[in-house]
Tab-separated table of C-alpha atoms and ligand atoms in Angstrom:
chain	number	residue	atom	x	y	z
A	1181	MET	CA	0.144	-0.144	0.077
A	1182	ASN	CA	1.284	3.284	-0.788
A	1183	ARG	CA	1.529	5.686	2.153
A	1184	TYR	CA	0.861	9.373	2.208
A	1185	LEU	CA	2.718	11.495	4.500
A	1186	MET	CA	0.694	14.922	5.407
A	1187	THR	CA	2.481	15.569	8.946
A	1188	PRO	CA	3.465	19.069	9.171
A	1189	GLY	CA	7.248	17.737	9.831
A	1190	PRO	CA	8.727	15.502	8.646
A	1191	VAL	CA	7.402	16.453	5.030
A	1192	PRO	CA	7.773	13.898	2.256
A	1193	VAL	CA	11.011	14.480	0.549
A	1194	SER	CA	11.557	14.209	-3.373
A	1195	THR	CA	13.208	10.854	-4.875
A	1196	GLU	CA	16.638	13.327	-5.873
A	1197	VAL	CA	16.665	14.571	-2.255
A	1198	SER	CA	16.582	11.264	-0.987
A	1199	ARG	CA	19.034	10.172	-3.355
A	1200	SER	CA	21.776	12.730	-2.818
A	1201	GLN	CA	21.975	11.426	0.624
A	1202	ALA	CA	23.497	8.284	-0.508
A	1203	LYS	CA	26.452	10.263	-2.068
A	1204	PRO	CA	30.147	9.109	-0.651
A	1205	LEU	CA	30.999	10.877	2.505
A	1206	ILE	CA	33.319	13.916	2.397
A	1207	GLY	CA	35.640	15.311	4.962
A	1208	HIS	CA	34.446	18.451	6.389
A	1209	ARG	CA	37.727	20.100	6.687
A	1210	GLY	CA	38.545	20.853	3.260
A	1211	GLY	CA	37.602	22.641	0.277
A	1212	GLU	CA	34.910	20.213	-1.009
A	1213	PHE	CA	32.900	20.595	2.038
A	1214	SER	CA	33.419	24.510	2.080
A	1215	SER	CA	32.161	24.654	-1.419
A	1216	MET	CA	29.086	22.673	-0.872
A	1217	PHE	CA	28.570	24.894	2.476
A	1218	LEU	CA	29.089	28.119	0.451
A	1219	SER	CA	26.517	27.029	-2.154
A	1220	ILE	CA	23.892	26.316	0.390
A	1221	GLU	CA	24.545	29.588	2.014
A	1222	ASP	CA	24.145	31.333	-1.511
A	1223	LYS	CA	20.711	29.529	-1.860
A	1224	LEU	CA	19.676	30.421	1.493
A	1225	ALA	CA	20.677	33.966	0.787
A	1226	ARG	CA	18.272	33.932	-2.387
A	1227	LEU	CA	15.695	32.484	-0.349
A	1228	LEU	CA	15.743	34.872	2.720
A	1229	LYS	CA	16.736	37.872	0.317
A	1230	SER	CA	19.777	38.394	2.536
A	1231	GLY	CA	23.582	38.113	2.371
A	1232	GLY	CA	23.879	37.413	6.107
A	1233	ARG	CA	25.508	34.354	7.433
A	1234	THR	CA	23.473	31.405	8.309
A	1235	VAL	CA	24.647	28.791	11.226
A	1236	LEU	CA	23.871	25.172	10.536
A	1237	PHE	CA	23.610	23.261	13.726
A	1238	PRO	CA	23.116	19.026	14.002
A	1239	ALA	CA	19.762	19.526	15.597
A	1240	SER	CA	16.099	19.878	15.164
A	1241	GLY	CA	13.890	23.099	15.345
A	1242	THR	CA	13.847	22.867	19.053
A	1243	GLY	CA	18.003	23.202	18.891
A	1244	ALA	CA	17.802	26.276	16.838
A	1245	LEU	CA	15.169	27.754	19.206
A	1246	GLU	CA	17.514	26.786	21.757
A	1247	ALA	CA	20.512	28.417	20.225
A	1248	LEU	CA	18.933	32.037	20.081
A	1249	ALA	CA	17.970	31.679	23.831
A	1250	ALA	CA	21.250	30.696	25.002
A	1251	ASN	CA	22.916	33.591	23.086
A	1252	PHE	CA	20.076	36.330	23.509
A	1253	THR	CA	18.592	35.860	27.074
A	1254	GLY	CA	19.714	35.076	30.482
A	1255	PRO	CA	18.889	36.395	33.970
A	1256	ASP	CA	20.022	39.955	32.906
A	1257	VAL	CA	17.124	40.188	30.206
A	1258	LYS	CA	13.638	40.781	30.152
A	1259	VAL	CA	11.652	39.125	27.272
A	1260	LEU	CA	8.450	39.495	25.451
A	1261	SER	CA	7.005	36.256	24.731
A	1262	VAL	CA	4.256	36.274	22.172
A	1263	SER	CA	2.716	32.827	21.703
A	1264	CYS	CA	-0.666	31.734	20.026
A	1265	GLY	CA	0.088	28.190	20.494
A	1266	VAL	CA	2.159	25.001	21.214
A	1267	PHE	CA	5.412	26.131	19.648
A	1268	GLY	CA	5.292	29.876	21.302
A	1269	ASP	CA	4.798	28.340	24.633
A	1270	ARG	CA	7.871	26.045	23.809
A	1271	PHE	CA	10.317	28.841	23.022
A	1272	ARG	CA	9.130	30.459	26.267
A	1273	GLU	CA	9.866	27.684	28.135
A	1274	ILE	CA	13.327	27.516	26.768
A	1275	THR	CA	13.648	31.043	27.705
A	1276	ALA	CA	12.724	30.269	31.192
A	1277	LEU	CA	15.159	27.752	31.582
A	1278	TYR	CA	17.696	30.097	30.668
A	1279	GLY	CA	16.777	32.377	33.448
A	1280	ALA	CA	15.216	35.387	31.667
A	1281	ASP	CA	12.175	37.271	33.051
A	1282	ILE	CA	9.354	36.842	30.722
A	1283	VAL	CA	5.919	38.647	30.061
A	1284	ASN	CA	3.783	36.838	28.232
A	1285	VAL	CA	1.561	38.134	25.374
A	1286	ASP	CA	-0.848	35.440	24.100
A	1287	ALA	CA	-3.442	35.088	21.544
A	1288	ALA	CA	-6.366	32.444	21.645
A	1289	LEU	CA	-5.848	29.038	19.642
A	1290	GLY	CA	-6.683	29.721	16.221
A	1291	GLU	CA	-6.029	33.001	16.367
A	1292	GLY	CA	-3.428	35.295	14.824
A	1293	VAL	CA	-1.152	37.902	16.499
A	1294	THR	CA	-1.954	41.422	15.337
A	1295	PRO	CA	0.513	44.320	15.122
A	1296	GLU	CA	-1.581	46.301	17.322
A	1297	MET	CA	-1.134	43.373	20.116
A	1298	VAL	CA	2.855	43.506	19.939
A	1299	ALA	CA	3.026	47.339	19.210
A	1300	GLU	CA	1.194	47.984	22.319
A	1301	ALA	CA	2.748	45.360	24.629
A	1302	VAL	CA	6.045	46.659	23.534
A	1303	GLU	CA	4.928	50.083	24.648
A	1304	ARG	CA	3.638	49.112	27.804
A	1305	ASN	CA	7.131	47.083	28.447
A	1306	PRO	CA	9.919	49.407	27.450
A	1307	ASP	CA	12.439	47.289	29.723
A	1308	CYS	CA	12.364	44.273	27.548
A	1309	GLY	CA	15.410	43.692	25.730
A	1310	VAL	CA	14.011	40.823	23.400
A	1311	LEU	CA	10.612	40.015	21.248
A	1312	PHE	CA	9.786	36.335	20.603
A	1313	LEU	CA	7.764	36.030	17.683
A	1314	THR	CA	6.413	32.821	15.879
A	1315	GLN	CA	5.824	33.213	12.333
A	1316	ASN	CA	3.845	30.156	11.566
A	1317	GLU	CA	2.349	28.291	14.619
A	1318	THR	CA	2.300	25.026	13.356
A	1319	SER	CA	0.028	23.626	16.316
A	1320	THR	CA	-2.842	25.684	14.928
A	1321	GLY	CA	-2.010	26.617	11.249
A	1322	VAL	CA	-1.788	30.075	12.228
A	1323	LEU	CA	0.397	32.383	10.051
A	1324	ASN	CA	1.410	35.524	11.930
A	1325	PRO	CA	2.470	38.885	9.774
A	1326	ILE	CA	5.526	39.178	11.002
A	1327	ASP	CA	6.463	42.174	8.437
A	1328	ARG	CA	3.483	44.247	9.550
A	1329	ILE	CA	4.148	43.373	13.178
A	1330	ILE	CA	7.564	44.493	13.012
A	1331	ALA	CA	6.580	47.559	11.103
A	1332	ALA	CA	4.229	48.791	13.770
A	1333	ILE	CA	6.734	49.018	16.162
A	1334	PRO	CA	8.853	52.416	15.976
A	1335	LYS	CA	12.302	51.952	14.822
A	1336	GLU	CA	14.065	53.335	17.847
A	1337	LYS	CA	12.008	51.275	20.432
A	1338	ARG	CA	12.581	48.026	19.007
A	1339	PRO	CA	13.892	45.158	20.934
A	1340	LEU	CA	15.918	42.509	19.316
A	1341	ILE	CA	13.640	40.606	17.743
A	1342	LEU	CA	13.874	36.754	17.581
A	1343	VAL	CA	11.448	34.416	15.355
A	1344	ASP	CA	10.732	31.094	15.144
A	1345	GLY	CA	10.639	30.507	11.629
A	1346	VAL	CA	10.778	26.405	11.785
A	1347	SER	CA	7.644	25.801	9.802
A	1348	SER	CA	7.425	29.006	7.581
A	1349	VAL	CA	10.975	29.237	5.964
A	1350	GLY	CA	10.700	27.710	2.586
A	1351	ALA	CA	7.064	27.604	2.618
A	1352	MET	CA	6.217	31.270	2.438
A	1353	PRO	CA	7.831	34.630	2.113
A	1354	CYS	CA	10.483	35.419	5.125
A	1355	PHE	CA	12.827	38.185	4.579
A	1356	PRO	CA	14.720	38.830	8.042
A	1357	GLU	CA	16.422	41.550	6.618
A	1358	GLU	CA	14.131	43.233	4.755
A	1359	TRP	CA	11.529	42.983	8.006
A	1360	GLY	CA	14.218	43.797	10.455
A	1361	ILE	CA	14.284	40.500	12.399
A	1362	ASP	CA	17.553	40.087	14.546
A	1363	GLY	CA	17.478	36.428	15.038
A	1364	LEU	CA	15.872	33.523	12.913
A	1365	ALA	CA	15.389	30.121	13.861
A	1366	THR	CA	14.565	27.085	11.401
A	1367	ALA	CA	14.941	23.530	10.392
A	1368	SER	CA	15.358	21.308	7.745
A	1369	GLN	CA	12.445	19.074	7.880
A	1370	LYS	CA	9.069	21.363	7.080
A	1371	GLY	CA	9.214	24.103	4.642
A	1372	LEU	CA	12.908	23.273	3.570
A	1373	LEU	CA	11.783	19.893	2.036
A	1374	THR	CA	14.928	18.190	3.644
A	1375	PRO	CA	14.914	15.157	6.320
A	1376	PRO	CA	14.702	15.835	9.925
A	1377	GLY	CA	18.126	16.938	11.545
A	1378	LEU	CA	19.525	20.376	10.573
A	1379	GLY	CA	18.296	23.489	12.784
A	1380	LEU	CA	19.642	26.777	11.175
A	1381	VAL	CA	20.031	30.296	12.585
A	1382	TRP	CA	20.465	33.540	10.696
A	1383	LEU	CA	21.368	36.917	12.500
A	1384	SER	CA	21.367	40.323	11.292
A	1385	GLU	CA	24.326	42.411	11.854
A	1386	ARG	CA	22.554	43.620	15.217
A	1387	GLY	CA	22.362	40.264	16.485
A	1388	TRP	CA	25.744	38.970	15.528
A	1389	LYS	CA	27.169	42.402	17.440
A	1390	THR	CA	25.113	41.179	20.669
A	1391	VAL	CA	26.538	37.793	20.634
A	1392	LYS	CA	30.105	39.207	20.124
A	1393	GLU	CA	29.201	41.103	23.312
A	1394	ARG	CA	27.374	38.704	25.455
A	1395	LYS	CA	28.671	35.570	26.842
A	1396	CYS	CA	26.732	32.490	25.523
A	1397	GLN	CA	25.130	29.913	28.054
A	1398	SER	CA	25.858	26.987	25.756
A	1399	TYR	CA	29.326	25.391	24.369
A	1400	TYR	CA	27.603	23.864	21.357
A	1401	PHE	CA	25.152	26.625	20.738
A	1402	ASP	CA	27.878	29.321	20.886
A	1403	LEU	CA	27.017	31.535	17.563
A	1404	GLU	CA	30.166	33.778	18.528
A	1405	ARG	CA	32.054	30.340	18.205
A	1406	GLN	CA	30.395	29.531	15.029
A	1407	ARG	CA	31.042	32.628	13.405
A	1408	LYS	CA	34.492	32.469	13.711
A	1409	VAL	CA	34.824	29.382	11.479
A	1410	LEU	CA	32.341	31.025	9.041
A	1411	ASP	CA	34.626	33.840	8.661
A	1412	LYS	CA	37.569	31.516	7.603
A	1413	ASP	CA	38.464	31.566	3.785
A	1414	ALA	CA	37.162	28.340	3.708
A	1415	PRO	CA	34.042	28.511	5.847
A	1416	GLU	CA	33.125	25.345	7.576
A	1417	ASN	CA	31.924	23.836	10.955
A	1418	PRO	CA	33.518	23.658	14.505
A	1419	TYR	CA	31.957	20.062	15.293
A	1420	THR	CA	31.503	17.335	12.551
A	1421	PRO	CA	28.413	18.514	10.571
A	1422	PRO	CA	26.135	15.761	9.214
A	1423	VAL	CA	27.476	15.654	5.588
A	1424	SER	CA	24.346	13.839	3.920
A	1425	LEU	CA	21.897	15.968	5.225
A	1426	TYR	CA	23.947	18.865	3.754
A	1427	TYR	CA	23.779	17.080	0.391
A	1428	ALA	CA	19.912	16.825	0.835
A	1429	LEU	CA	19.547	20.632	1.729
A	1430	ASP	CA	21.472	21.664	-1.281
A	1431	GLU	CA	19.448	19.523	-3.329
A	1432	ALA	CA	15.977	20.869	-1.667
A	1433	LEU	CA	16.653	24.492	-1.815
A	1434	ASP	CA	16.741	24.215	-5.792
A	1435	GLU	CA	13.163	22.734	-5.628
A	1436	ILE	CA	12.349	25.582	-3.643
A	1437	LEU	CA	13.749	28.396	-5.358
A	1438	ILE	CA	11.583	28.315	-8.736
A	1439	ASP	CA	9.279	30.754	-9.545
A	1440	GLY	CA	5.884	31.249	-8.174
A	1441	TRP	CA	6.735	28.551	-5.379
A	1442	PHE	CA	4.983	30.602	-2.620
A	1443	ASP	CA	2.032	31.094	-4.696
A	1444	LEU	CA	1.667	27.148	-5.070
A	1445	ARG	CA	1.633	26.584	-1.346
A	1446	ARG	CA	-0.834	29.410	-1.143
A	1447	ARG	CA	-3.214	28.055	-3.948
A	1448	ALA	CA	-2.872	24.559	-2.199
A	1449	ALA	CA	-4.057	25.751	1.166
A	1450	ARG	CA	-6.681	27.804	-0.221
A	1451	SER	CA	-8.346	24.644	-2.337
A	1452	LEU	CA	-7.623	22.374	0.617
A	1453	ALA	CA	-9.756	24.669	3.063
A	1454	ALA	CA	-12.232	25.286	0.359
A	1455	GLY	CA	-12.736	21.514	0.126
A	1456	ILE	CA	-12.785	20.929	4.085
A	1457	GLU	CA	-15.401	23.375	4.533
A	1458	SER	CA	-17.603	21.873	2.055
A	1459	LEU	CA	-16.911	18.404	3.230
A	1460	GLY	CA	-18.702	19.535	6.640
A	1461	PHE	CA	-15.203	20.152	8.774
A	1462	SER	CA	-14.889	23.408	10.383
A	1463	LEU	CA	-11.493	25.113	10.180
A	1464	LEU	CA	-9.706	26.153	13.372
A	1465	VAL	CA	-8.397	29.415	11.771
A	1466	LYS	CA	-11.566	31.380	10.897
A	1467	ASP	CA	-9.906	34.489	9.646
A	1468	LYS	CA	-8.446	33.554	6.164
A	1469	ASN	CA	-5.977	36.470	6.434
A	1470	PHE	CA	-4.049	34.306	9.129
A	1471	ARG	CA	-4.431	30.858	7.589
A	1472	SER	CA	-1.056	29.301	6.925
A	1473	PRO	CA	0.321	28.248	3.708
A	1474	GLY	CA	2.163	24.999	5.046
A	1475	VAL	CA	-0.608	23.376	7.241
A	1476	THR	CA	-4.142	23.535	7.596
A	1477	ALA	CA	-5.812	22.195	10.958
A	1478	PHE	CA	-9.629	21.478	11.184
A	1479	SER	CA	-11.987	19.793	13.351
A	1480	LEU	CA	-15.637	17.904	12.789
A	1481	PRO	CA	-18.317	19.552	14.943
A	1482	SER	CA	-20.662	16.862	14.603
A	1483	GLY	CA	-18.371	14.034	14.849
A	1484	ASP	CA	-15.630	12.188	15.867
A	1485	ILE	CA	-12.314	13.233	14.994
A	1486	PRO	CA	-10.173	10.438	16.127
A	1487	ALA	CA	-12.686	8.189	13.979
A	1488	VAL	CA	-11.957	10.008	10.918
A	1489	SER	CA	-8.127	10.009	11.476
A	1490	LYS	CA	-8.240	6.163	12.051
A	1491	ALA	CA	-10.123	5.683	8.756
A	1492	LEU	CA	-7.615	7.761	6.922
A	1493	LYS	CA	-4.665	5.610	8.475
A	1494	ALA	CA	-6.340	2.861	6.923
A	1495	PHE	CA	-6.116	4.308	3.817
A	1496	GLY	CA	-2.434	4.847	4.147
A	1497	VAL	CA	-2.937	8.519	4.370
A	1498	GLU	CA	-1.068	10.075	7.741
A	1499	PRO	CA	-2.235	13.416	8.743
A	1500	ALA	CA	-1.250	14.962	12.315
A	1501	GLY	CA	-3.528	15.336	15.238
A	1502	GLY	CA	-3.966	18.198	17.546
A	1503	GLN	CA	-1.333	18.579	20.179
A	1504	ALA	CA	-1.833	19.990	24.113
A	1505	ASP	CA	-5.286	21.027	24.483
A	1506	LEU	CA	-6.290	20.317	21.114
A	1507	LYS	CA	-5.369	16.822	21.634
A	1508	GLY	CA	-8.268	14.498	20.184
A	1509	LYS	CA	-10.190	17.348	18.676
A	1510	ILE	CA	-8.454	18.452	15.352
A	1511	ILE	CA	-6.489	16.751	12.329
A	1512	ARG	CA	-3.818	18.848	10.708
A	1513	MET	CA	-2.747	18.177	6.983
A	1514	SER	CA	0.410	19.693	5.488
A	1515	HIS	CA	1.100	20.697	2.092
A	1516	TYR	CA	4.498	22.234	2.427
A	1517	HIS	CA	6.018	19.795	-0.177
A	1518	ASP	CA	4.827	20.162	-4.049
A	1519	VAL	CA	1.081	19.971	-3.302
A	1520	ARG	CA	-0.951	20.529	-6.570
A	1521	TRP	CA	-4.324	19.576	-7.458
A	1522	PRO	CA	-3.736	15.794	-7.806
A	1523	GLU	CA	-2.774	15.489	-4.060
A	1524	ILE	CA	-5.617	17.860	-3.033
A	1525	SER	CA	-8.100	15.326	-4.755
A	1526	LEU	CA	-6.444	12.685	-3.063
A	1527	ALA	CA	-6.591	14.342	0.133
A	1528	LEU	CA	-10.151	15.324	0.109
A	1529	GLY	CA	-11.350	12.211	-1.612
A	1530	SER	CA	-10.010	10.343	1.500
A	1531	LEU	CA	-11.155	12.728	4.090
A	1532	TYR	CA	-14.954	12.066	1.934
A	1533	ALA	CA	-14.355	8.281	2.529
A	1534	ALA	CA	-13.297	8.645	6.141
A	1535	LEU	CA	-16.277	10.566	7.153
A	1536	GLY	CA	-18.683	7.444	7.366
A	1537	SER	CA	-22.167	8.342	8.502
A	1538	ASN	CA	-20.903	11.937	8.887
A	1539	ARG	CA	-20.997	12.184	5.002
A	1540	ALA	CA	-24.392	13.407	5.043
A	1541	GLY	CA	-23.545	16.954	5.249
A	1542	CYS	CA	-21.071	17.180	2.498
A	1543	GLY	CA	-21.331	19.634	-0.204
A	1544	ASP	CA	-20.080	19.615	-3.799
A	1545	PHE	CA	-16.244	19.689	-2.125
A	1546	MET	CA	-14.460	18.677	-5.372
A	1547	LYS	CA	-16.271	21.395	-7.101
A	1548	GLU	CA	-15.317	24.152	-4.324
A	1549	ALA	CA	-11.888	22.974	-4.128
A	1550	PHE	CA	-11.137	22.833	-7.748
A	1551	GLU	CA	-13.014	26.348	-7.909
A	1552	ALA	CA	-10.435	27.664	-5.474
A	1553	TRP	CA	-7.326	26.031	-6.981
A	1554	GLU	CA	-8.401	27.903	-10.304
A	1555	GLY	CA	-9.410	31.021	-8.491
A	1556	GLU	CA	-7.285	33.821	-7.602
B	2917	PLP	C1	8.165	21.851	14.584
B	2917	PLP	C2	8.559	23.114	15.310
B	2917	PLP	C3	9.073	23.124	16.265
B	2917	PLP	C4	10.079	22.155	16.634
B	2917	PLP	O1	10.796	21.476	15.864
B	2917	PLP	P1	11.772	20.252	16.237
B	2917	PLP	O2	12.157	20.062	14.830
B	2917	PLP	O3	10.533	19.665	16.271
B	2917	PLP	O4	12.577	20.438	17.015
B	2917	PLP	C5	9.054	24.676	16.582
B	2917	PLP	N1	8.451	25.603	16.051
B	2917	PLP	C6	7.463	25.609	15.419
B	2917	PLP	C7	7.127	26.522	14.687
B	2917	PLP	C8	7.403	24.014	14.750
B	2917	PLP	O5	6.568	24.194	13.954
C-alpha cells in the first residue's frame, strides 16, 4: 500500500533529495565541504533575500530555538514572549530555563497575533530587551504577519526581535533583513523539504554584534564560536556536521527556488480549505488572512475526529492530530511539499470516505476545492 505522509514535519522529500544523501561522504575539513557549504549559503541568501551568514546545527528546530535563547537571553534579560500555541509556548519554556524574566502576550488558539497587540505590549514594556515571535504556529495552522508586526513598532523602540521560523522558511516569504528580524531559527524537515536533523540560525548585524558582546550560556550552541569558523577563507563547521543532510538541503533548495513556489503553497492551502469546509469540517483558523500556506487544521463539529483519523490511516493517509489542549479535537494536514491538484483531490477524496456516517452534511466539495484551486 502506498503511504501518504501529510504531517507538518517531517514532510515527504523528493526522490532526488533522498538519493542525494547516498553520495559518498566527504571530510568536513577541506575545500570540497566548504564549497558545498557556500552553495547552501548562497541558496539560503536567495530564499531569505539576505547576504547574512547562516549557521547550520545538527539539531532539530527546538535546537535552533535553544541556540537563540542561549545566546540572547539569560537572567539579566527581560523577554516579551508572544505565543498563539504550542510552539510559542515552547520558545517561552526554553527561555525560562535560561533564567530570563518573561512577560507573556497570548492569542487564543486558532487566532493570530496582530501588529496592534505586539506594538502595544512593546510600548507597555520598554524594559524588555528581546521580543519573541512565531511566524507560523504549526499547532493551529496560524500564519502571523511578522513584517507588519515589526513595522508597527517604532524603530528606536525595537527590542531584539527573535523569530521562530521553523515551519515557515521555505514555504512562505520570510525576509529577515528586509523585515527587521534580528535572529531567525528554522529547521530542515518542514518548508525546507529536507529530512529532519538540521537546525538553522540566521542573524542580523545587530544580532551578531550582540552575541559578540554577550557570554553564551551554551558551549555547543555558541554562535560567536560558529561565526569564527564561518569567517575563515574556507568556511566550515566547528564540530562534525551531518554531511549527508547538507547534500540533501543543497538539493532541496533547488526545488524551492523556482518561480511561483510561494504562490503554489498558498493555492494548495486555499483549495484544501475550501474542500474541507464543504465536506462539513470546521477550519480552526476562521480569519482567512491568518491561514498558513503550509498546514491546515480542522475539526468536525458534529462528529468524531479520532474516528476520521483512524479511517484515514487505514487508507495509508497520515496527517497529524492536535497537540496539548487540541489533542483528539483536530486533524492537521500539511502542504509544504509540491502538493498540487492531484494531491489535494486525493486528500479530499480520502477525507470524504473517512467521514463514514457523517457524509450526509457534505457539499459539492470537489467543485468548491477545484474552483478555489483555479481562482485568484
Ligand atoms: C516543528 C516546530 C518546532 C520544533 O521543531 P523540532 O524540529 O520538532 O524540534 C518549533 N517551532 C515550530 C513553529 C515548529 O513547527
